[in-house]
Amino acid sequence: MQTLSFSVQGLKQLKEECDSLSIELGTACLIQLFSSQQPEIVDEYYAYLQHFFPNAEVIGLSVIHSSIGASIFTDSTVISVSILNATQLTSASVFHSQDENRVGHHLLKRLSIDDKTKAIIAFGCHGSASNYPLFDAFSEHENQVPVSGGVAADTGKGTWVFLNGQFYHDQIVAVAMHGEQLQAWSEAFVEWNPIGKRFRITSSEGNVVRTIDNILAYDFYCKYLSDKKSTQLSQIQAFPLMQEEDTARYINAVEEITEEGYLKFASAVPVGKEVRLCYYHPSLTQEQVNQGAMRLAQKQPESIFIYNCESRIESSSESTELQTFSDIGPCQGIYGMGEFFRSHKQLILHHSLTYLALRESELTTVDPLYSHSPREHNLTPLFSLIKNSIQDVDQMTLAMEKKISDQSMRLMHTYRTDRRTGLFNRMVLKERLESITRTDHLLSFKLTNLSQVNEKYGYQVGDKLLQDVSHYLDTHLSDAVHTPIELYSIGIAEWGVVFNSDTNSEVLRKYITDFIEDIEHFSFEPYGLSDVDYLSVSISGGLISRRDFINTAVEELILKTVEARRIAMRRNRHLCNARDLLKEERLRQSQLDWLTSVNRAISQKGVLVYGQPIFSAGEHELVSTECLMRICENGQVFAPGQFLPAVEGTHLYTRLSREMITRTFEIMQSNDMDFSINLSPQDLMSDRTLDLLESSIIRLDNPFRVGFEVLETEQIQDYDRMIEVCNHFKRLGARIIVDDFGSGYSNVDEIMKLEPQVIKLDGSIIKNVHQDKRQRLISQQMVQLCHALEAKVVAEFVHNKEVCDIVEDMGVDYLQGYFLGAPKSLMQ
């Protein structure tokens, strides 16, 4: 390998330099262009170089300063030509994107990295090189090739990188070098040395830092630099903050002290960022370079490429550093805005000097010419001592942190696992469900006969059975549902299972049902019970699919699948799908809403009394009014069919009924109209309701005006009690009316014992008598039966003239229905 470098300011000068080269036309080589000139001029250089070196890979970038040997150039282009004898090159460029890691893998693939790859030179623009997950791909590759190079600078004529005739402004360009004989070495000399422990920014806004480790920023510097005495800005500026972000290090210097004691930095420092104080002394870097150069000299490099930081250009030791490397071999390089370097992982450094040294030929036995004797500095060993002492403290801290972490992990493991089965518990399941997808499903299983096993054989046997069932689920369930599963313990003898499948719900139900049948037929060996052949288990399960409950919260998903499992057990089924319970759930929710509405209606005087008239047959004269309940909510009136099912069987119903009775008697007290009130079996069993009815009847001048419509249904548990109550009210003068006679449940014997004065034929029988001869015949016979029982007959649901005429011909006594009169409010 041979590297020749020269600086040019125009095409004529380039031609002269190329003509002076004694290189065979068409030789394979690597050309690097380091330029502070316009891209158009660089393009002209490339066109000529391509003619002169047709087999060359050409890579470059914009820089303000570049170097050859110990000389530094600006307003020119440094061209470095490396003649390669046994090295192959590959090159690639990739666009910067949000997914840096993916871009890195793409670049790695395009460079064709293999075990012969020894070095990579890469250049990036600032926008594409500010984050370096991109280089994680290189760190993960089995052949961890070092990436050298740097970040382009804004020259005032643009910021760009270059590869084989193309300029890029938001890309990474790279050349990989492959060869069995090629050897490569790299090293970095960091100008800023971190001192002390890491601190955390606890309050900041933009570039202004208010507190560090909850100490006022200025007081923080006073504490560490002058033992809490006042400190000058110049002293503070000598100790900037070092930020480490993934694979990059940044130096952030203080620019100003505010009146409040805040510190304004050169760039923003977000809250929570960890920082360290750092310090620079020229002798430190020079000494590092001298020692590094001595090590490198032993390698006898044929080419040395220096990738330096632009911030170091004014350093008084800069030319000395470059001369140090020039004494070893051909040396050329750049001053960029960031330096690529690999140590334990690929990094991007700042304010540093890095090099890449290469050799293709065999190592000679002659001692290298470089024999520099470094000058001794007290500061160098002092800072080395400080650094290594801090590293020792850091190691002790890390060891303590690891010990605490291990203990925490053990505690966390205990907190996150079930002690009986060793499975992850409900908390871990909830964490897993935070990332649930549309095609995920959640199962819950319950061993329903564990208590019997514990009672009969003991808890030790029960605990072993739980472990055996867990093992069975873990090893067999995935085969049953044809997909991998994740098993959790979510309660005593209760398991949660997550799996992903596109299979429809019916097929899944069959898979899981068949699995439960299989496990219930499996013979589990009882622990320590030689006289018992096997233990049988009983399992119930609940299933919920995310696709059926897209917007349901995680905790709610678990509750729904557990509820589905309980329903399955209650209904003596192996499995219940939560989707099948949606209708019941909506009904329950509706009932809860109605409970609230009814409660509000009672407390806010929203219970209304409506009345539907009852007329005499033939003359169609008004003889009575059936008082009907309504409630009013937000100006809207609701019929009993909407809210009564929700409150029946609850204490709220008896309150509602008593409110209706009170309002009805208040209205009817002021007139002499006959009226009737509906009473349910629940009313007849409530002492408070019966007391209210009795007191209300007694206050009427004519108790016979009121009739109590009782519904004869299967809900009546104590007929003797009902007959006793009705007879009591008859003795007080009220009428007893049997409602909805013929509605599907009618016990004629009990009706005979009740001896009602009036029987109302159910509307379901009456409404079709004009169309159905059988209904007409049945209705006729029922009218005759009622008359035989010496009771008056009311035909309900008289909805048109034809029905009215037919029931009158049957001999009914009274008529009720929309044809004659609809319910209307009796409220004033």
PDB file of C-alpha atoms in Angstrom, residues 380-589:
ATOM      1  CA  THR A 380      -0.369  13.268  33.135  1.00  0.00           C
ATOM      2  CA  PRO A 381       0.142  10.744  35.941  1.00  0.00           C
ATOM      3  CA  LEU A 382      -1.940  12.914  38.259  1.00  0.00           C
ATOM      4  CA  PHE A 383      -4.931  12.814  35.972  1.00  0.00           C
ATOM      5  CA  SER A 384      -4.330   9.150  35.267  1.00  0.00           C
ATOM      6  CA  LEU A 385      -4.352   8.536  39.011  1.00  0.00           C
ATOM      7  CA  ILE A 386      -7.558  10.551  39.415  1.00  0.00           C
ATOM      8  CA  LYS A 387      -9.205   8.778  36.515  1.00  0.00           C
ATOM      9  CA  ASN A 388      -8.271   5.301  37.679  1.00  0.00           C
ATOM     10  CA  SER A 389      -9.252   6.080  41.264  1.00  0.00           C
ATOM     11  CA  ILE A 390     -12.640   7.211  40.048  1.00  0.00           C
ATOM     12  CA  GLN A 391     -12.894   4.063  37.962  1.00  0.00           C
ATOM     13  CA  ASP A 392     -12.158   2.021  41.090  1.00  0.00           C
ATOM     14  CA  VAL A 393     -14.926   3.853  42.949  1.00  0.00           C
ATOM     15  CA  ASP A 394     -17.189   3.343  39.958  1.00  0.00           C
ATOM     16  CA  GLN A 395     -16.411  -0.373  40.003  1.00  0.00           C
ATOM     17  CA  MET A 396     -17.222  -0.554  43.703  1.00  0.00           C
ATOM     18  CA  THR A 397     -20.429   1.368  43.072  1.00  0.00           C
ATOM     19  CA  LEU A 398     -21.314  -0.911  40.175  1.00  0.00           C
ATOM     20  CA  ALA A 399     -20.631  -3.978  42.331  1.00  0.00           C
ATOM     21  CA  MET A 400     -22.899  -2.598  45.052  1.00  0.00           C
ATOM     22  CA  GLU A 401     -25.516  -1.658  42.495  1.00  0.00           C
ATOM     23  CA  LYS A 402     -25.345  -5.173  41.043  1.00  0.00           C
ATOM     24  CA  LYS A 403     -25.772  -6.702  44.490  1.00  0.00           C
ATOM     25  CA  ILE A 404     -28.771  -4.474  45.184  1.00  0.00           C
ATOM     26  CA  SER A 405     -30.082  -5.175  41.689  1.00  0.00           C
ATOM     27  CA  ASP A 406     -29.778  -8.931  42.221  1.00  0.00           C
ATOM     28  CA  GLN A 407     -31.664  -8.675  45.511  1.00  0.00           C
ATOM     29  CA  SER A 408     -34.277  -6.481  43.856  1.00  0.00           C
ATOM     30  CA  MET A 409     -34.606  -8.992  41.031  1.00  0.00           C
ATOM     31  CA  ARG A 410     -35.154 -11.781  43.526  1.00  0.00           C
ATOM     32  CA  LEU A 411     -37.789  -9.721  45.320  1.00  0.00           C
ATOM     33  CA  MET A 412     -39.329  -8.740  41.998  1.00  0.00           C
ATOM     34  CA  HIS A 413     -39.368 -12.370  40.937  1.00  0.00           C
ATOM     35  CA  THR A 414     -41.227 -13.244  44.121  1.00  0.00           C
ATOM     36  CA  TYR A 415     -43.588 -10.326  43.540  1.00  0.00           C
ATOM     37  CA  ARG A 416     -44.219 -11.309  39.929  1.00  0.00           C
ATOM     38  CA  THR A 417     -44.553 -15.091  40.204  1.00  0.00           C
ATOM     39  CA  ASP A 418     -46.945 -17.490  41.875  1.00  0.00           C
ATOM     40  CA  ARG A 419     -45.220 -19.451  44.625  1.00  0.00           C
ATOM     41  CA  ARG A 420     -47.244 -22.643  44.036  1.00  0.00           C
ATOM     42  CA  THR A 421     -46.853 -22.982  40.265  1.00  0.00           C
ATOM     43  CA  GLY A 422     -43.794 -20.825  39.527  1.00  0.00           C
ATOM     44  CA  LEU A 423     -45.763 -19.114  36.756  1.00  0.00           C
ATOM     45  CA  PHE A 424     -45.868 -15.359  36.142  1.00  0.00           C
ATOM     46  CA  ASN A 425     -48.816 -13.844  37.990  1.00  0.00           C
ATOM     47  CA  ARG A 426     -51.719 -11.514  37.241  1.00  0.00           C
ATOM     48  CA  MET A 427     -49.542  -8.374  37.362  1.00  0.00           C
ATOM     49  CA  VAL A 428     -47.290  -9.699  34.593  1.00  0.00           C
ATOM     50  CA  LEU A 429     -50.352 -10.705  32.588  1.00  0.00           C
ATOM     51  CA  LYS A 430     -51.620  -7.120  32.803  1.00  0.00           C
ATOM     52  CA  GLU A 431     -48.254  -5.864  31.535  1.00  0.00           C
ATOM     53  CA  ARG A 432     -48.438  -8.342  28.635  1.00  0.00           C
ATOM     54  CA  LEU A 433     -51.951  -7.230  27.748  1.00  0.00           C
ATOM     55  CA  GLU A 434     -50.749  -3.626  27.393  1.00  0.00           C
ATOM     56  CA  SER A 435     -49.344  -4.747  24.016  1.00  0.00           C
ATOM     57  CA  ILE A 436     -52.307  -6.923  23.046  1.00  0.00           C
ATOM     58  CA  THR A 437     -53.058  -7.067  19.310  1.00  0.00           C
ATOM     59  CA  ARG A 438     -56.303  -7.463  17.401  1.00  0.00           C
ATOM     60  CA  THR A 439     -55.750 -11.185  16.849  1.00  0.00           C
ATOM     61  CA  ASP A 440     -54.795 -11.965  20.472  1.00  0.00           C
ATOM     62  CA  HIS A 441     -57.112 -13.965  22.729  1.00  0.00           C
ATOM     63  CA  LEU A 442     -57.274 -14.326  26.510  1.00  0.00           C
ATOM     64  CA  LEU A 443     -58.399 -17.527  28.223  1.00  0.00           C
ATOM     65  CA  SER A 444     -59.091 -18.116  31.883  1.00  0.00           C
ATOM     66  CA  PHE A 445     -59.254 -21.596  33.420  1.00  0.00           C
ATOM     67  CA  LYS A 446     -60.407 -22.563  36.909  1.00  0.00           C
ATOM     68  CA  LEU A 447     -59.832 -25.841  38.708  1.00  0.00           C
ATOM     69  CA  THR A 448     -63.262 -25.969  40.318  1.00  0.00           C
ATOM     70  CA  ASN A 449     -62.770 -28.994  42.586  1.00  0.00           C
ATOM     71  CA  LEU A 450     -59.544 -27.931  44.348  1.00  0.00           C
ATOM     72  CA  SER A 451     -61.326 -27.304  47.663  1.00  0.00           C
ATOM     73  CA  GLN A 452     -62.648 -30.891  47.665  1.00  0.00           C
ATOM     74  CA  VAL A 453     -59.140 -32.223  46.946  1.00  0.00           C
ATOM     75  CA  ASN A 454     -57.695 -30.122  49.792  1.00  0.00           C
ATOM     76  CA  GLU A 455     -60.390 -31.240  52.216  1.00  0.00           C
ATOM     77  CA  LYS A 456     -60.063 -34.927  51.339  1.00  0.00           C
ATOM     78  CA  TYR A 457     -56.318 -35.341  50.745  1.00  0.00           C
ATOM     79  CA  GLY A 458     -54.667 -32.266  52.269  1.00  0.00           C
ATOM     80  CA  TYR A 459     -53.107 -29.057  51.009  1.00  0.00           C
ATOM     81  CA  GLN A 460     -49.809 -30.672  50.008  1.00  0.00           C
ATOM     82  CA  VAL A 461     -51.646 -32.896  47.546  1.00  0.00           C
ATOM     83  CA  GLY A 462     -53.638 -29.880  46.316  1.00  0.00           C
ATOM     84  CA  ASP A 463     -50.475 -27.811  45.729  1.00  0.00           C
ATOM     85  CA  LYS A 464     -48.878 -30.679  43.780  1.00  0.00           C
ATOM     86  CA  LEU A 465     -52.031 -31.005  41.705  1.00  0.00           C
ATOM     87  CA  LEU A 466     -51.819 -27.306  40.823  1.00  0.00           C
ATOM     88  CA  GLN A 467     -48.259 -27.827  39.586  1.00  0.00           C
ATOM     89  CA  ASP A 468     -49.299 -30.871  37.549  1.00  0.00           C
ATOM     90  CA  VAL A 469     -52.244 -29.064  35.947  1.00  0.00           C
ATOM     91  CA  SER A 470     -49.984 -26.076  35.173  1.00  0.00           C
ATOM     92  CA  HIS A 471     -47.514 -28.395  33.469  1.00  0.00           C
ATOM     93  CA  TYR A 472     -50.319 -30.044  31.490  1.00  0.00           C
ATOM     94  CA  LEU A 473     -51.623 -26.667  30.318  1.00  0.00           C
ATOM     95  CA  ASP A 474     -48.138 -25.504  29.378  1.00  0.00           C
ATOM     96  CA  THR A 475     -47.275 -28.625  27.375  1.00  0.00           C
ATOM     97  CA  HIS A 476     -50.614 -29.512  25.738  1.00  0.00           C
ATOM     98  CA  LEU A 477     -52.717 -26.378  25.249  1.00  0.00           C
ATOM     99  CA  SER A 478     -50.588 -24.962  22.415  1.00  0.00           C
ATOM    100  CA  ASP A 479     -51.222 -28.169  20.423  1.00  0.00           C
ATOM    101  CA  ALA A 480     -54.943 -27.869  21.089  1.00  0.00           C
ATOM    102  CA  VAL A 481     -55.234 -24.274  19.787  1.00  0.00           C
ATOM    103  CA  HIS A 482     -52.553 -24.802  17.095  1.00  0.00           C
ATOM    104  CA  THR A 483     -50.441 -21.814  18.169  1.00  0.00           C
ATOM    105  CA  PRO A 484     -47.933 -20.967  20.948  1.00  0.00           C
ATOM    106  CA  ILE A 485     -49.392 -19.879  24.295  1.00  0.00           C
ATOM    107  CA  GLU A 486     -48.299 -17.744  27.259  1.00  0.00           C
ATOM    108  CA  LEU A 487     -49.423 -19.174  30.605  1.00  0.00           C
ATOM    109  CA  TYR A 488     -49.996 -17.153  33.808  1.00  0.00           C
ATOM    110  CA  SER A 489     -51.314 -17.877  37.280  1.00  0.00           C
ATOM    111  CA  ILE A 490     -53.976 -15.267  38.074  1.00  0.00           C
ATOM    112  CA  GLY A 491     -55.417 -16.677  41.278  1.00  0.00           C
ATOM    113  CA  ILE A 492     -55.587 -19.800  43.402  1.00  0.00           C
ATOM    114  CA  ALA A 493     -56.295 -22.683  40.987  1.00  0.00           C
ATOM    115  CA  GLU A 494     -56.899 -20.126  38.231  1.00  0.00           C
ATOM    116  CA  TRP A 495     -54.858 -19.602  35.072  1.00  0.00           C
ATOM    117  CA  GLY A 496     -54.738 -16.976  32.352  1.00  0.00           C
ATOM    118  CA  VAL A 497     -53.598 -17.850  28.832  1.00  0.00           C
ATOM    119  CA  VAL A 498     -52.701 -15.467  25.999  1.00  0.00           C
ATOM    120  CA  PHE A 499     -52.366 -16.679  22.426  1.00  0.00           C
ATOM    121  CA  ASN A 500     -52.547 -15.233  18.924  1.00  0.00           C
ATOM    122  CA  SER A 501     -54.775 -16.731  16.250  1.00  0.00           C
ATOM    123  CA  ASP A 502     -56.852 -15.710  13.228  1.00  0.00           C
ATOM    124  CA  THR A 503     -59.157 -18.689  13.791  1.00  0.00           C
ATOM    125  CA  ASN A 504     -62.855 -17.806  14.129  1.00  0.00           C
ATOM    126  CA  SER A 505     -64.540 -17.957  17.508  1.00  0.00           C
ATOM    127  CA  GLU A 506     -66.612 -21.079  16.887  1.00  0.00           C
ATOM    128  CA  VAL A 507     -63.582 -23.135  15.879  1.00  0.00           C
ATOM    129  CA  LEU A 508     -61.628 -21.830  18.892  1.00  0.00           C
ATOM    130  CA  ARG A 509     -64.532 -22.743  21.145  1.00  0.00           C
ATOM    131  CA  LYS A 510     -64.438 -26.316  19.834  1.00  0.00           C
ATOM    132  CA  TYR A 511     -60.643 -26.544  20.217  1.00  0.00           C
ATOM    133  CA  ILE A 512     -60.769 -25.370  23.833  1.00  0.00           C
ATOM    134  CA  THR A 513     -63.864 -27.397  24.772  1.00  0.00           C
ATOM    135  CA  ASP A 514     -62.230 -30.565  23.429  1.00  0.00           C
ATOM    136  CA  PHE A 515     -59.075 -29.698  25.379  1.00  0.00           C
ATOM    137  CA  ILE A 516     -61.012 -29.301  28.648  1.00  0.00           C
ATOM    138  CA  GLU A 517     -62.684 -32.656  28.077  1.00  0.00           C
ATOM    139  CA  ASP A 518     -59.248 -34.218  27.517  1.00  0.00           C
ATOM    140  CA  ILE A 519     -57.768 -32.739  30.711  1.00  0.00           C
ATOM    141  CA  GLU A 520     -60.800 -33.873  32.736  1.00  0.00           C
ATOM    142  CA  HIS A 521     -60.204 -37.424  31.493  1.00  0.00           C
ATOM    143  CA  PHE A 522     -56.483 -37.291  32.253  1.00  0.00           C
ATOM    144  CA  SER A 523     -55.263 -39.261  35.239  1.00  0.00           C
ATOM    145  CA  PHE A 524     -53.242 -37.002  37.546  1.00  0.00           C
ATOM    146  CA  GLU A 525     -51.158 -39.045  39.981  1.00  0.00           C
ATOM    147  CA  PRO A 526     -51.877 -38.032  43.605  1.00  0.00           C
ATOM    148  CA  TYR A 527     -48.790 -36.929  45.542  1.00  0.00           C
ATOM    149  CA  GLY A 528     -47.902 -39.329  48.376  1.00  0.00           C
ATOM    150  CA  LEU A 529     -51.160 -41.321  48.148  1.00  0.00           C
ATOM    151  CA  SER A 530     -50.234 -44.861  47.196  1.00  0.00           C
ATOM    152  CA  ASP A 531     -53.778 -46.121  47.760  1.00  0.00           C
ATOM    153  CA  VAL A 532     -55.301 -43.630  45.264  1.00  0.00           C
ATOM    154  CA  ASP A 533     -54.782 -44.347  41.543  1.00  0.00           C
ATOM    155  CA  TYR A 534     -55.536 -40.894  40.167  1.00  0.00           C
ATOM    156  CA  LEU A 535     -57.140 -37.551  40.853  1.00  0.00           C
ATOM    157  CA  SER A 536     -59.812 -36.275  38.485  1.00  0.00           C
ATOM    158  CA  VAL A 537     -60.175 -32.572  37.850  1.00  0.00           C
ATOM    159  CA  SER A 538     -63.067 -30.336  36.908  1.00  0.00           C
ATOM    160  CA  ILE A 539     -62.281 -27.324  34.714  1.00  0.00           C
ATOM    161  CA  SER A 540     -64.332 -24.356  33.550  1.00  0.00           C
ATOM    162  CA  GLY A 541     -63.094 -21.725  31.129  1.00  0.00           C
ATOM    163  CA  GLY A 542     -63.796 -18.249  29.811  1.00  0.00           C
ATOM    164  CA  LEU A 543     -62.615 -16.813  26.488  1.00  0.00           C
ATOM    165  CA  ILE A 544     -62.330 -13.238  25.265  1.00  0.00           C
ATOM    166  CA  SER A 545     -61.021 -12.098  21.869  1.00  0.00           C
ATOM    167  CA  ARG A 546     -59.496  -8.669  21.417  1.00  0.00           C
ATOM    168  CA  ARG A 547     -61.226  -8.272  18.047  1.00  0.00           C
ATOM    169  CA  ASP A 548     -64.591  -8.386  19.861  1.00  0.00           C
ATOM    170  CA  PHE A 549     -63.511  -5.813  22.482  1.00  0.00           C
ATOM    171  CA  ILE A 550     -61.202  -3.409  20.635  1.00  0.00           C
ATOM    172  CA  ASN A 551     -61.583  -0.448  23.017  1.00  0.00           C
ATOM    173  CA  THR A 552     -61.831  -2.355  26.304  1.00  0.00           C
ATOM    174  CA  ALA A 553     -59.187  -1.606  28.951  1.00  0.00           C
ATOM    175  CA  VAL A 554     -56.721  -4.315  29.987  1.00  0.00           C
ATOM    176  CA  GLU A 555     -58.092  -4.836  33.500  1.00  0.00           C
ATOM    177  CA  GLU A 556     -61.595  -4.995  32.060  1.00  0.00           C
ATOM    178  CA  LEU A 557     -60.507  -7.735  29.634  1.00  0.00           C
ATOM    179  CA  ILE A 558     -59.346  -9.884  32.536  1.00  0.00           C
ATOM    180  CA  LEU A 559     -62.558  -9.258  34.482  1.00  0.00           C
ATOM    181  CA  LYS A 560     -64.690 -10.133  31.461  1.00  0.00           C
ATOM    182  CA  THR A 561     -62.928 -13.424  30.808  1.00  0.00           C
ATOM    183  CA  VAL A 562     -63.183 -14.345  34.512  1.00  0.00           C
ATOM    184  CA  GLU A 563     -66.889 -13.448  34.443  1.00  0.00           C
ATOM    185  CA  ALA A 564     -67.340 -15.592  31.322  1.00  0.00           C
ATOM    186  CA  ARG A 565     -65.642 -18.465  33.133  1.00  0.00           C
ATOM    187  CA  ARG A 566     -67.982 -18.058  36.129  1.00  0.00           C
ATOM    188  CA  ILE A 567     -71.002 -18.068  33.826  1.00  0.00           C
ATOM    189  CA  ALA A 568     -69.710 -21.282  32.209  1.00  0.00           C
ATOM    190  CA  MET A 569     -69.442 -22.888  35.646  1.00  0.00           C
ATOM    191  CA  ARG A 570     -72.897 -21.627  36.665  1.00  0.00           C
ATOM    192  CA  ARG A 571     -74.462 -23.010  33.478  1.00  0.00           C
ATOM    193  CA  ASN A 572     -72.557 -26.297  33.738  1.00  0.00           C
ATOM    194  CA  ARG A 573     -70.555 -25.691  30.570  1.00  0.00           C
ATOM    195  CA  HIS A 574     -66.890 -26.216  29.809  1.00  0.00           C
ATOM    196  CA  LEU A 575     -66.441 -22.795  28.180  1.00  0.00           C
ATOM    197  CA  CYS A 576     -68.207 -19.470  27.756  1.00  0.00           C
ATOM    198  CA  ASN A 577     -67.184 -16.743  25.298  1.00  0.00           C
ATOM    199  CA  ALA A 578     -67.394 -13.209  26.714  1.00  0.00           C
ATOM    200  CA  ARG A 579     -68.790 -12.093  23.357  1.00  0.00           C
ATOM    201  CA  ASP A 580     -71.927 -14.134  24.029  1.00  0.00           C
ATOM    202  CA  LEU A 581     -72.483 -12.154  27.232  1.00  0.00           C
ATOM    203  CA  LEU A 582     -72.529  -8.763  25.503  1.00  0.00           C
ATOM    204  CA  LYS A 583     -76.326  -8.730  25.209  1.00  0.00           C
ATOM    205  CA  GLU A 584     -76.708  -9.606  28.888  1.00  0.00           C
ATOM    206  CA  GLU A 585     -74.131  -6.971  29.780  1.00  0.00           C
ATOM    207  CA  ARG A 586     -75.955  -4.302  27.785  1.00  0.00           C
ATOM    208  CA  LEU A 587     -79.172  -5.317  29.553  1.00  0.00           C
ATOM    209  CA  ARG A 588     -77.459  -5.048  32.941  1.00  0.00           C
ATOM    210  CA  GLN A 589     -76.098  -1.645  32.025  1.00  0.00           C
TER     211      GLN A 589
END
